[in-house]
Amino acid sequence: TRTPESELSSEMRKARLNIYQDCNDAFRKLLLGKFGRLPLGYLNGTSTGAIKKTMEQNIEKIENFIAHTIPDMVNVVATVVLMFAIFFSLDGWLAAVGLAVIAVSVILQFSNFMGKKAQEFTRIYFDAQERMSASAVQYVRGMPVVKIFGQSVRSFRQFNAEIEAYKTYALKVCDTYQPGMVAFTVLL
C-alpha cells in the first residue's frame, strides 16, 4: 500500500531522504571512479565548470529520470492501452481512425527529433549549453575579482560570448522545431 506523504512520520521522511541521498552519492562515486581512469589530456582540455556540472546537475537528472520519468512513462502507456481497449469495444472504426491519427502524429514527431540532422542539431545545442554552464561556473568563481575591481559581466568576454551563442542557437532550435510541433499538436 502507498501512504500519502502527509501521513508519514518524520522518521520515515528522514529515511526516504537518506535513501535518495545514498543513491545520488552512489552515482557520484561511480562517476568519480570513471574520471580516475580518464587520460590526463581529457582533464586538461575540459573546464572545471563542465566537470562540476557533470558531478552535480547530471547526476540529479539521472536520478530524476529513474525515479520519476520511467514510472510516468509506464503510467502513460497503460492509460493509452486501456483507453484504446475501451474505444475499440465501443466503436471499432472511430477507434481505428483515432489510432491512425495518433500514429501519424507520433511518427511525425519522431522524424522531427530523431533524424540525422536533428541529432546533429541536438548535439550542437547541448554542447553550447555545456560551454555556457562551464563559463558560468568559472564566472561565479571569479566574482570576488569583479566586485573588487567594479567590472561588469562584459569584462568576462567568454561568459558573455557563450551566453549569446546559446541564446542564438536556442532561438534557432525553437524556430526549426516549431512547424513539427504545431503539426503534432493539431493532429492530436
PDB file of C-alpha atoms in Angstrom:
ATOM      1  CA  THR A   1       0.000   0.000   0.000  1.00  0.00           C
ATOM      2  CA  ARG A   2       1.066   3.542  -0.613  1.00  0.00           C
ATOM      3  CA  THR A   3       0.994   6.041   2.236  1.00  0.00           C
ATOM      4  CA  PRO A   4       0.481   9.736   1.383  1.00  0.00           C
ATOM      5  CA  GLU A   5       3.433  11.995   2.209  1.00  0.00           C
ATOM      6  CA  SER A   6       1.363  13.973   4.723  1.00  0.00           C
ATOM      7  CA  GLU A   7       0.712  10.826   6.792  1.00  0.00           C
ATOM      8  CA  LEU A   8       4.369   9.772   7.061  1.00  0.00           C
ATOM      9  CA  SER A   9       6.200  10.144  10.322  1.00  0.00           C
ATOM     10  CA  SER A  10       9.253  12.391  10.499  1.00  0.00           C
ATOM     11  CA  GLU A  11      11.457   9.302  10.865  1.00  0.00           C
ATOM     12  CA  MET A  12      10.045   7.802   7.659  1.00  0.00           C
ATOM     13  CA  ARG A  13      10.554  11.076   5.770  1.00  0.00           C
ATOM     14  CA  LYS A  14      14.134  11.224   7.011  1.00  0.00           C
ATOM     15  CA  ALA A  15      14.700   7.598   5.955  1.00  0.00           C
ATOM     16  CA  ARG A  16      13.374   8.356   2.448  1.00  0.00           C
ATOM     17  CA  LEU A  17      15.651  11.384   2.186  1.00  0.00           C
ATOM     18  CA  ASN A  18      18.617   9.249   3.271  1.00  0.00           C
ATOM     19  CA  ILE A  19      17.819   6.669   0.568  1.00  0.00           C
ATOM     20  CA  TYR A  20      17.630   9.463  -2.029  1.00  0.00           C
ATOM     21  CA  GLN A  21      20.985  10.898  -0.886  1.00  0.00           C
ATOM     22  CA  ASP A  22      22.600   7.449  -0.813  1.00  0.00           C
ATOM     23  CA  CYS A  23      21.509   6.790  -4.422  1.00  0.00           C
ATOM     24  CA  ASN A  24      22.932  10.105  -5.624  1.00  0.00           C
ATOM     25  CA  ASP A  25      26.152   9.509  -3.670  1.00  0.00           C
ATOM     26  CA  ALA A  26      26.486   6.058  -5.252  1.00  0.00           C
ATOM     27  CA  PHE A  27      26.099   7.564  -8.741  1.00  0.00           C
ATOM     28  CA  ARG A  28      28.704  10.220  -7.927  1.00  0.00           C
ATOM     29  CA  LYS A  29      31.184   7.639  -6.629  1.00  0.00           C
ATOM     30  CA  LEU A  30      30.669   5.520  -9.732  1.00  0.00           C
ATOM     31  CA  LEU A  31      31.292   8.546 -11.926  1.00  0.00           C
ATOM     32  CA  LEU A  32      34.358   9.591  -9.908  1.00  0.00           C
ATOM     33  CA  GLY A  33      35.787   6.130 -10.485  1.00  0.00           C
ATOM     34  CA  LYS A  34      35.374   6.670 -14.233  1.00  0.00           C
ATOM     35  CA  PHE A  35      37.087  10.080 -14.015  1.00  0.00           C
ATOM     36  CA  GLY A  36      40.060   8.430 -12.333  1.00  0.00           C
ATOM     37  CA  ARG A  37      40.614   6.243 -15.395  1.00  0.00           C
ATOM     38  CA  LEU A  38      40.474   9.086 -17.927  1.00  0.00           C
ATOM     39  CA  PRO A  39      43.705  10.238 -19.585  1.00  0.00           C
ATOM     40  CA  LEU A  40      45.155  13.488 -18.206  1.00  0.00           C
ATOM     41  CA  GLY A  41      44.743  15.145 -21.603  1.00  0.00           C
ATOM     42  CA  TYR A  42      40.975  14.889 -21.220  1.00  0.00           C
ATOM     43  CA  LEU A  43      41.040  16.649 -17.876  1.00  0.00           C
ATOM     44  CA  ASN A  44      43.385  19.346 -19.230  1.00  0.00           C
ATOM     45  CA  GLY A  45      41.034  20.004 -22.141  1.00  0.00           C
ATOM     46  CA  THR A  46      37.879  20.054 -20.007  1.00  0.00           C
ATOM     47  CA  SER A  47      36.929  23.043 -17.899  1.00  0.00           C
ATOM     48  CA  THR A  48      36.339  22.659 -14.189  1.00  0.00           C
ATOM     49  CA  GLY A  49      32.836  24.001 -14.746  1.00  0.00           C
ATOM     50  CA  ALA A  50      31.990  21.144 -17.104  1.00  0.00           C
ATOM     51  CA  ILE A  51      33.283  18.553 -14.635  1.00  0.00           C
ATOM     52  CA  LYS A  52      31.418  20.168 -11.746  1.00  0.00           C
ATOM     53  CA  LYS A  53      28.210  20.301 -13.805  1.00  0.00           C
ATOM     54  CA  THR A  54      28.577  16.610 -14.634  1.00  0.00           C
ATOM     55  CA  MET A  55      29.083  15.696 -10.994  1.00  0.00           C
ATOM     56  CA  GLU A  56      26.175  17.765  -9.669  1.00  0.00           C
ATOM     57  CA  GLN A  57      23.475  18.517 -12.227  1.00  0.00           C
ATOM     58  CA  ASN A  58      23.768  15.480 -14.472  1.00  0.00           C
ATOM     59  CA  ILE A  59      23.585  13.091 -11.500  1.00  0.00           C
ATOM     60  CA  GLU A  60      20.364  14.822 -10.442  1.00  0.00           C
ATOM     61  CA  LYS A  61      18.979  14.395 -13.981  1.00  0.00           C
ATOM     62  CA  ILE A  62      19.759  10.669 -13.959  1.00  0.00           C
ATOM     63  CA  GLU A  63      18.047  10.256 -10.598  1.00  0.00           C
ATOM     64  CA  ASN A  64      15.059  12.263 -11.804  1.00  0.00           C
ATOM     65  CA  PHE A  65      14.734  10.047 -14.879  1.00  0.00           C
ATOM     66  CA  ILE A  66      14.920   6.814 -12.888  1.00  0.00           C
ATOM     67  CA  ALA A  67      12.655   7.946 -10.060  1.00  0.00           C
ATOM     68  CA  HIS A  68      10.046   9.926 -11.976  1.00  0.00           C
ATOM     69  CA  THR A  69      10.145   9.607 -15.760  1.00  0.00           C
ATOM     70  CA  ILE A  70      10.161   5.810 -16.036  1.00  0.00           C
ATOM     71  CA  PRO A  71       7.119   5.365 -13.731  1.00  0.00           C
ATOM     72  CA  ASP A  72       5.327   8.189 -15.564  1.00  0.00           C
ATOM     73  CA  MET A  73       6.003   6.530 -18.934  1.00  0.00           C
ATOM     74  CA  VAL A  74       4.625   3.219 -17.686  1.00  0.00           C
ATOM     75  CA  ASN A  75       1.525   5.042 -16.433  1.00  0.00           C
ATOM     76  CA  VAL A  76       1.018   6.782 -19.801  1.00  0.00           C
ATOM     77  CA  VAL A  77       1.412   3.571 -21.806  1.00  0.00           C
ATOM     78  CA  ALA A  78      -1.020   1.699 -19.554  1.00  0.00           C
ATOM     79  CA  THR A  79      -3.555   4.529 -19.802  1.00  0.00           C
ATOM     80  CA  VAL A  80      -3.356   4.665 -23.607  1.00  0.00           C
ATOM     81  CA  VAL A  81      -3.695   0.888 -23.944  1.00  0.00           C
ATOM     82  CA  LEU A  82      -6.716   0.875 -21.610  1.00  0.00           C
ATOM     83  CA  MET A  83      -8.228   3.869 -23.428  1.00  0.00           C
ATOM     84  CA  PHE A  84      -7.988   2.174 -26.822  1.00  0.00           C
ATOM     85  CA  ALA A  85      -9.340  -1.085 -25.443  1.00  0.00           C
ATOM     86  CA  ILE A  86     -12.424   0.844 -24.309  1.00  0.00           C
ATOM     87  CA  PHE A  87     -12.636   2.759 -27.626  1.00  0.00           C
ATOM     88  CA  PHE A  88     -12.466  -0.451 -29.686  1.00  0.00           C
ATOM     89  CA  SER A  89     -15.161  -2.038 -27.535  1.00  0.00           C
ATOM     90  CA  LEU A  90     -17.439   0.960 -28.202  1.00  0.00           C
ATOM     91  CA  ASP A  91     -16.771   1.769 -31.891  1.00  0.00           C
ATOM     92  CA  GLY A  92     -14.039  -0.011 -33.836  1.00  0.00           C
ATOM     93  CA  TRP A  93     -13.965   2.355 -36.829  1.00  0.00           C
ATOM     94  CA  LEU A  94     -13.717   5.508 -34.760  1.00  0.00           C
ATOM     95  CA  ALA A  95     -11.043   3.921 -32.584  1.00  0.00           C
ATOM     96  CA  ALA A  96      -9.083   2.877 -35.698  1.00  0.00           C
ATOM     97  CA  VAL A  97      -9.200   6.447 -37.047  1.00  0.00           C
ATOM     98  CA  GLY A  98      -8.069   7.798 -33.664  1.00  0.00           C
ATOM     99  CA  LEU A  99      -5.253   5.271 -33.526  1.00  0.00           C
ATOM    100  CA  ALA A 100      -4.158   6.160 -37.070  1.00  0.00           C
ATOM    101  CA  VAL A 101      -4.080   9.899 -36.254  1.00  0.00           C
ATOM    102  CA  ILE A 102      -2.024   9.284 -33.122  1.00  0.00           C
ATOM    103  CA  ALA A 103       0.343   7.004 -35.054  1.00  0.00           C
ATOM    104  CA  VAL A 104       0.843   9.643 -37.775  1.00  0.00           C
ATOM    105  CA  SER A 105       1.446  12.384 -35.209  1.00  0.00           C
ATOM    106  CA  VAL A 106       3.963  10.258 -33.269  1.00  0.00           C
ATOM    107  CA  ILE A 107       5.807   9.318 -36.490  1.00  0.00           C
ATOM    108  CA  LEU A 108       5.869  12.996 -37.455  1.00  0.00           C
ATOM    109  CA  GLN A 109       7.252  13.932 -34.052  1.00  0.00           C
ATOM    110  CA  PHE A 110       9.913  11.192 -34.075  1.00  0.00           C
ATOM    111  CA  SER A 111      11.017  12.067 -37.613  1.00  0.00           C
ATOM    112  CA  ASN A 112      11.359  15.676 -36.475  1.00  0.00           C
ATOM    113  CA  PHE A 113      13.536  14.810 -33.453  1.00  0.00           C
ATOM    114  CA  MET A 114      15.309  11.559 -34.381  1.00  0.00           C
ATOM    115  CA  GLY A 115      16.697  12.141 -37.886  1.00  0.00           C
ATOM    116  CA  LYS A 116      20.416  12.570 -38.610  1.00  0.00           C
ATOM    117  CA  LYS A 117      20.015  16.329 -38.973  1.00  0.00           C
ATOM    118  CA  ALA A 118      18.084  16.566 -35.707  1.00  0.00           C
ATOM    119  CA  GLN A 119      20.679  14.522 -33.819  1.00  0.00           C
ATOM    120  CA  GLU A 120      23.482  16.789 -35.016  1.00  0.00           C
ATOM    121  CA  PHE A 121      21.342  19.819 -34.186  1.00  0.00           C
ATOM    122  CA  THR A 122      20.704  18.474 -30.672  1.00  0.00           C
ATOM    123  CA  ARG A 123      24.390  17.677 -30.129  1.00  0.00           C
ATOM    124  CA  ILE A 124      25.405  21.231 -31.057  1.00  0.00           C
ATOM    125  CA  TYR A 125      22.647  22.639 -28.831  1.00  0.00           C
ATOM    126  CA  PHE A 126      23.759  20.638 -25.788  1.00  0.00           C
ATOM    127  CA  ASP A 127      27.420  21.444 -26.461  1.00  0.00           C
ATOM    128  CA  ALA A 128      26.544  25.148 -26.430  1.00  0.00           C
ATOM    129  CA  GLN A 129      24.615  24.650 -23.200  1.00  0.00           C
ATOM    130  CA  GLU A 130      27.570  22.786 -21.676  1.00  0.00           C
ATOM    131  CA  ARG A 131      30.019  25.554 -22.647  1.00  0.00           C
ATOM    132  CA  MET A 132      27.704  28.190 -21.179  1.00  0.00           C
ATOM    133  CA  SER A 133      27.372  26.244 -17.906  1.00  0.00           C
ATOM    134  CA  ALA A 134      31.131  25.790 -17.672  1.00  0.00           C
ATOM    135  CA  SER A 135      31.695  29.506 -18.274  1.00  0.00           C
ATOM    136  CA  ALA A 136      29.074  30.330 -15.637  1.00  0.00           C
ATOM    137  CA  VAL A 137      30.911  28.275 -13.016  1.00  0.00           C
ATOM    138  CA  GLN A 138      34.180  29.991 -13.885  1.00  0.00           C
ATOM    139  CA  TYR A 139      32.443  33.397 -13.780  1.00  0.00           C
ATOM    140  CA  VAL A 140      30.986  32.717 -10.330  1.00  0.00           C
ATOM    141  CA  ARG A 141      34.407  31.686  -9.081  1.00  0.00           C
ATOM    142  CA  GLY A 142      35.778  34.994 -10.387  1.00  0.00           C
ATOM    143  CA  MET A 143      33.019  37.159  -8.870  1.00  0.00           C
ATOM    144  CA  PRO A 144      35.180  38.396  -5.971  1.00  0.00           C
ATOM    145  CA  VAL A 145      37.581  39.857  -8.535  1.00  0.00           C
ATOM    146  CA  VAL A 146      34.672  41.506 -10.370  1.00  0.00           C
ATOM    147  CA  LYS A 147      33.383  43.044  -7.129  1.00  0.00           C
ATOM    148  CA  ILE A 148      36.808  44.264  -6.057  1.00  0.00           C
ATOM    149  CA  PHE A 149      37.553  45.979  -9.361  1.00  0.00           C
ATOM    150  CA  GLY A 150      33.948  47.065 -10.080  1.00  0.00           C
ATOM    151  CA  GLN A 151      33.742  45.448 -13.501  1.00  0.00           C
ATOM    152  CA  SER A 152      30.615  44.276 -15.313  1.00  0.00           C
ATOM    153  CA  VAL A 153      29.695  40.932 -16.868  1.00  0.00           C
ATOM    154  CA  ARG A 154      31.094  42.273 -20.142  1.00  0.00           C
ATOM    155  CA  SER A 155      34.552  42.024 -18.579  1.00  0.00           C
ATOM    156  CA  PHE A 156      34.151  38.259 -18.771  1.00  0.00           C
ATOM    157  CA  ARG A 157      34.052  38.138 -22.551  1.00  0.00           C
ATOM    158  CA  GLN A 158      33.984  34.370 -22.813  1.00  0.00           C
ATOM    159  CA  PHE A 159      30.998  34.024 -20.485  1.00  0.00           C
ATOM    160  CA  ASN A 160      29.160  36.752 -22.374  1.00  0.00           C
ATOM    161  CA  ALA A 161      30.031  35.143 -25.726  1.00  0.00           C
ATOM    162  CA  GLU A 162      28.803  31.740 -24.521  1.00  0.00           C
ATOM    163  CA  ILE A 163      25.501  33.258 -23.343  1.00  0.00           C
ATOM    164  CA  GLU A 164      24.995  34.969 -26.698  1.00  0.00           C
ATOM    165  CA  ALA A 165      25.912  31.807 -28.635  1.00  0.00           C
ATOM    166  CA  TYR A 166      23.499  29.738 -26.548  1.00  0.00           C
ATOM    167  CA  LYS A 167      20.721  32.302 -26.961  1.00  0.00           C
ATOM    168  CA  THR A 168      21.195  32.404 -30.726  1.00  0.00           C
ATOM    169  CA  TYR A 169      21.232  28.639 -31.040  1.00  0.00           C
ATOM    170  CA  ALA A 170      18.272  28.160 -28.655  1.00  0.00           C
ATOM    171  CA  LEU A 171      16.184  30.525 -30.782  1.00  0.00           C
ATOM    172  CA  LYS A 172      17.269  28.645 -33.906  1.00  0.00           C
ATOM    173  CA  VAL A 173      16.207  25.344 -32.294  1.00  0.00           C
ATOM    174  CA  CYS A 174      12.797  26.776 -31.406  1.00  0.00           C
ATOM    175  CA  ASP A 175      12.276  28.131 -34.922  1.00  0.00           C
ATOM    176  CA  THR A 176      13.358  24.834 -36.502  1.00  0.00           C
ATOM    177  CA  TYR A 177      11.137  22.585 -34.392  1.00  0.00           C
ATOM    178  CA  GLN A 178       8.091  24.869 -34.309  1.00  0.00           C
ATOM    179  CA  PRO A 179       6.375  23.626 -37.539  1.00  0.00           C
ATOM    180  CA  GLY A 180       6.671  19.959 -36.494  1.00  0.00           C
ATOM    181  CA  MET A 181       5.345  20.703 -33.029  1.00  0.00           C
ATOM    182  CA  VAL A 182       2.420  22.684 -34.437  1.00  0.00           C
ATOM    183  CA  ALA A 183       1.523  19.778 -36.775  1.00  0.00           C
ATOM    184  CA  PHE A 184       1.845  17.294 -33.888  1.00  0.00           C
ATOM    185  CA  THR A 185      -0.412  19.402 -31.639  1.00  0.00           C
ATOM    186  CA  VAL A 186      -3.006  19.961 -34.371  1.00  0.00           C
ATOM    187  CA  LEU A 187      -3.186  16.244 -35.175  1.00  0.00           C
ATOM    188  CA  LEU A 188      -3.686  15.349 -31.557  1.00  0.00           C
TER     189      LEU A 188
END
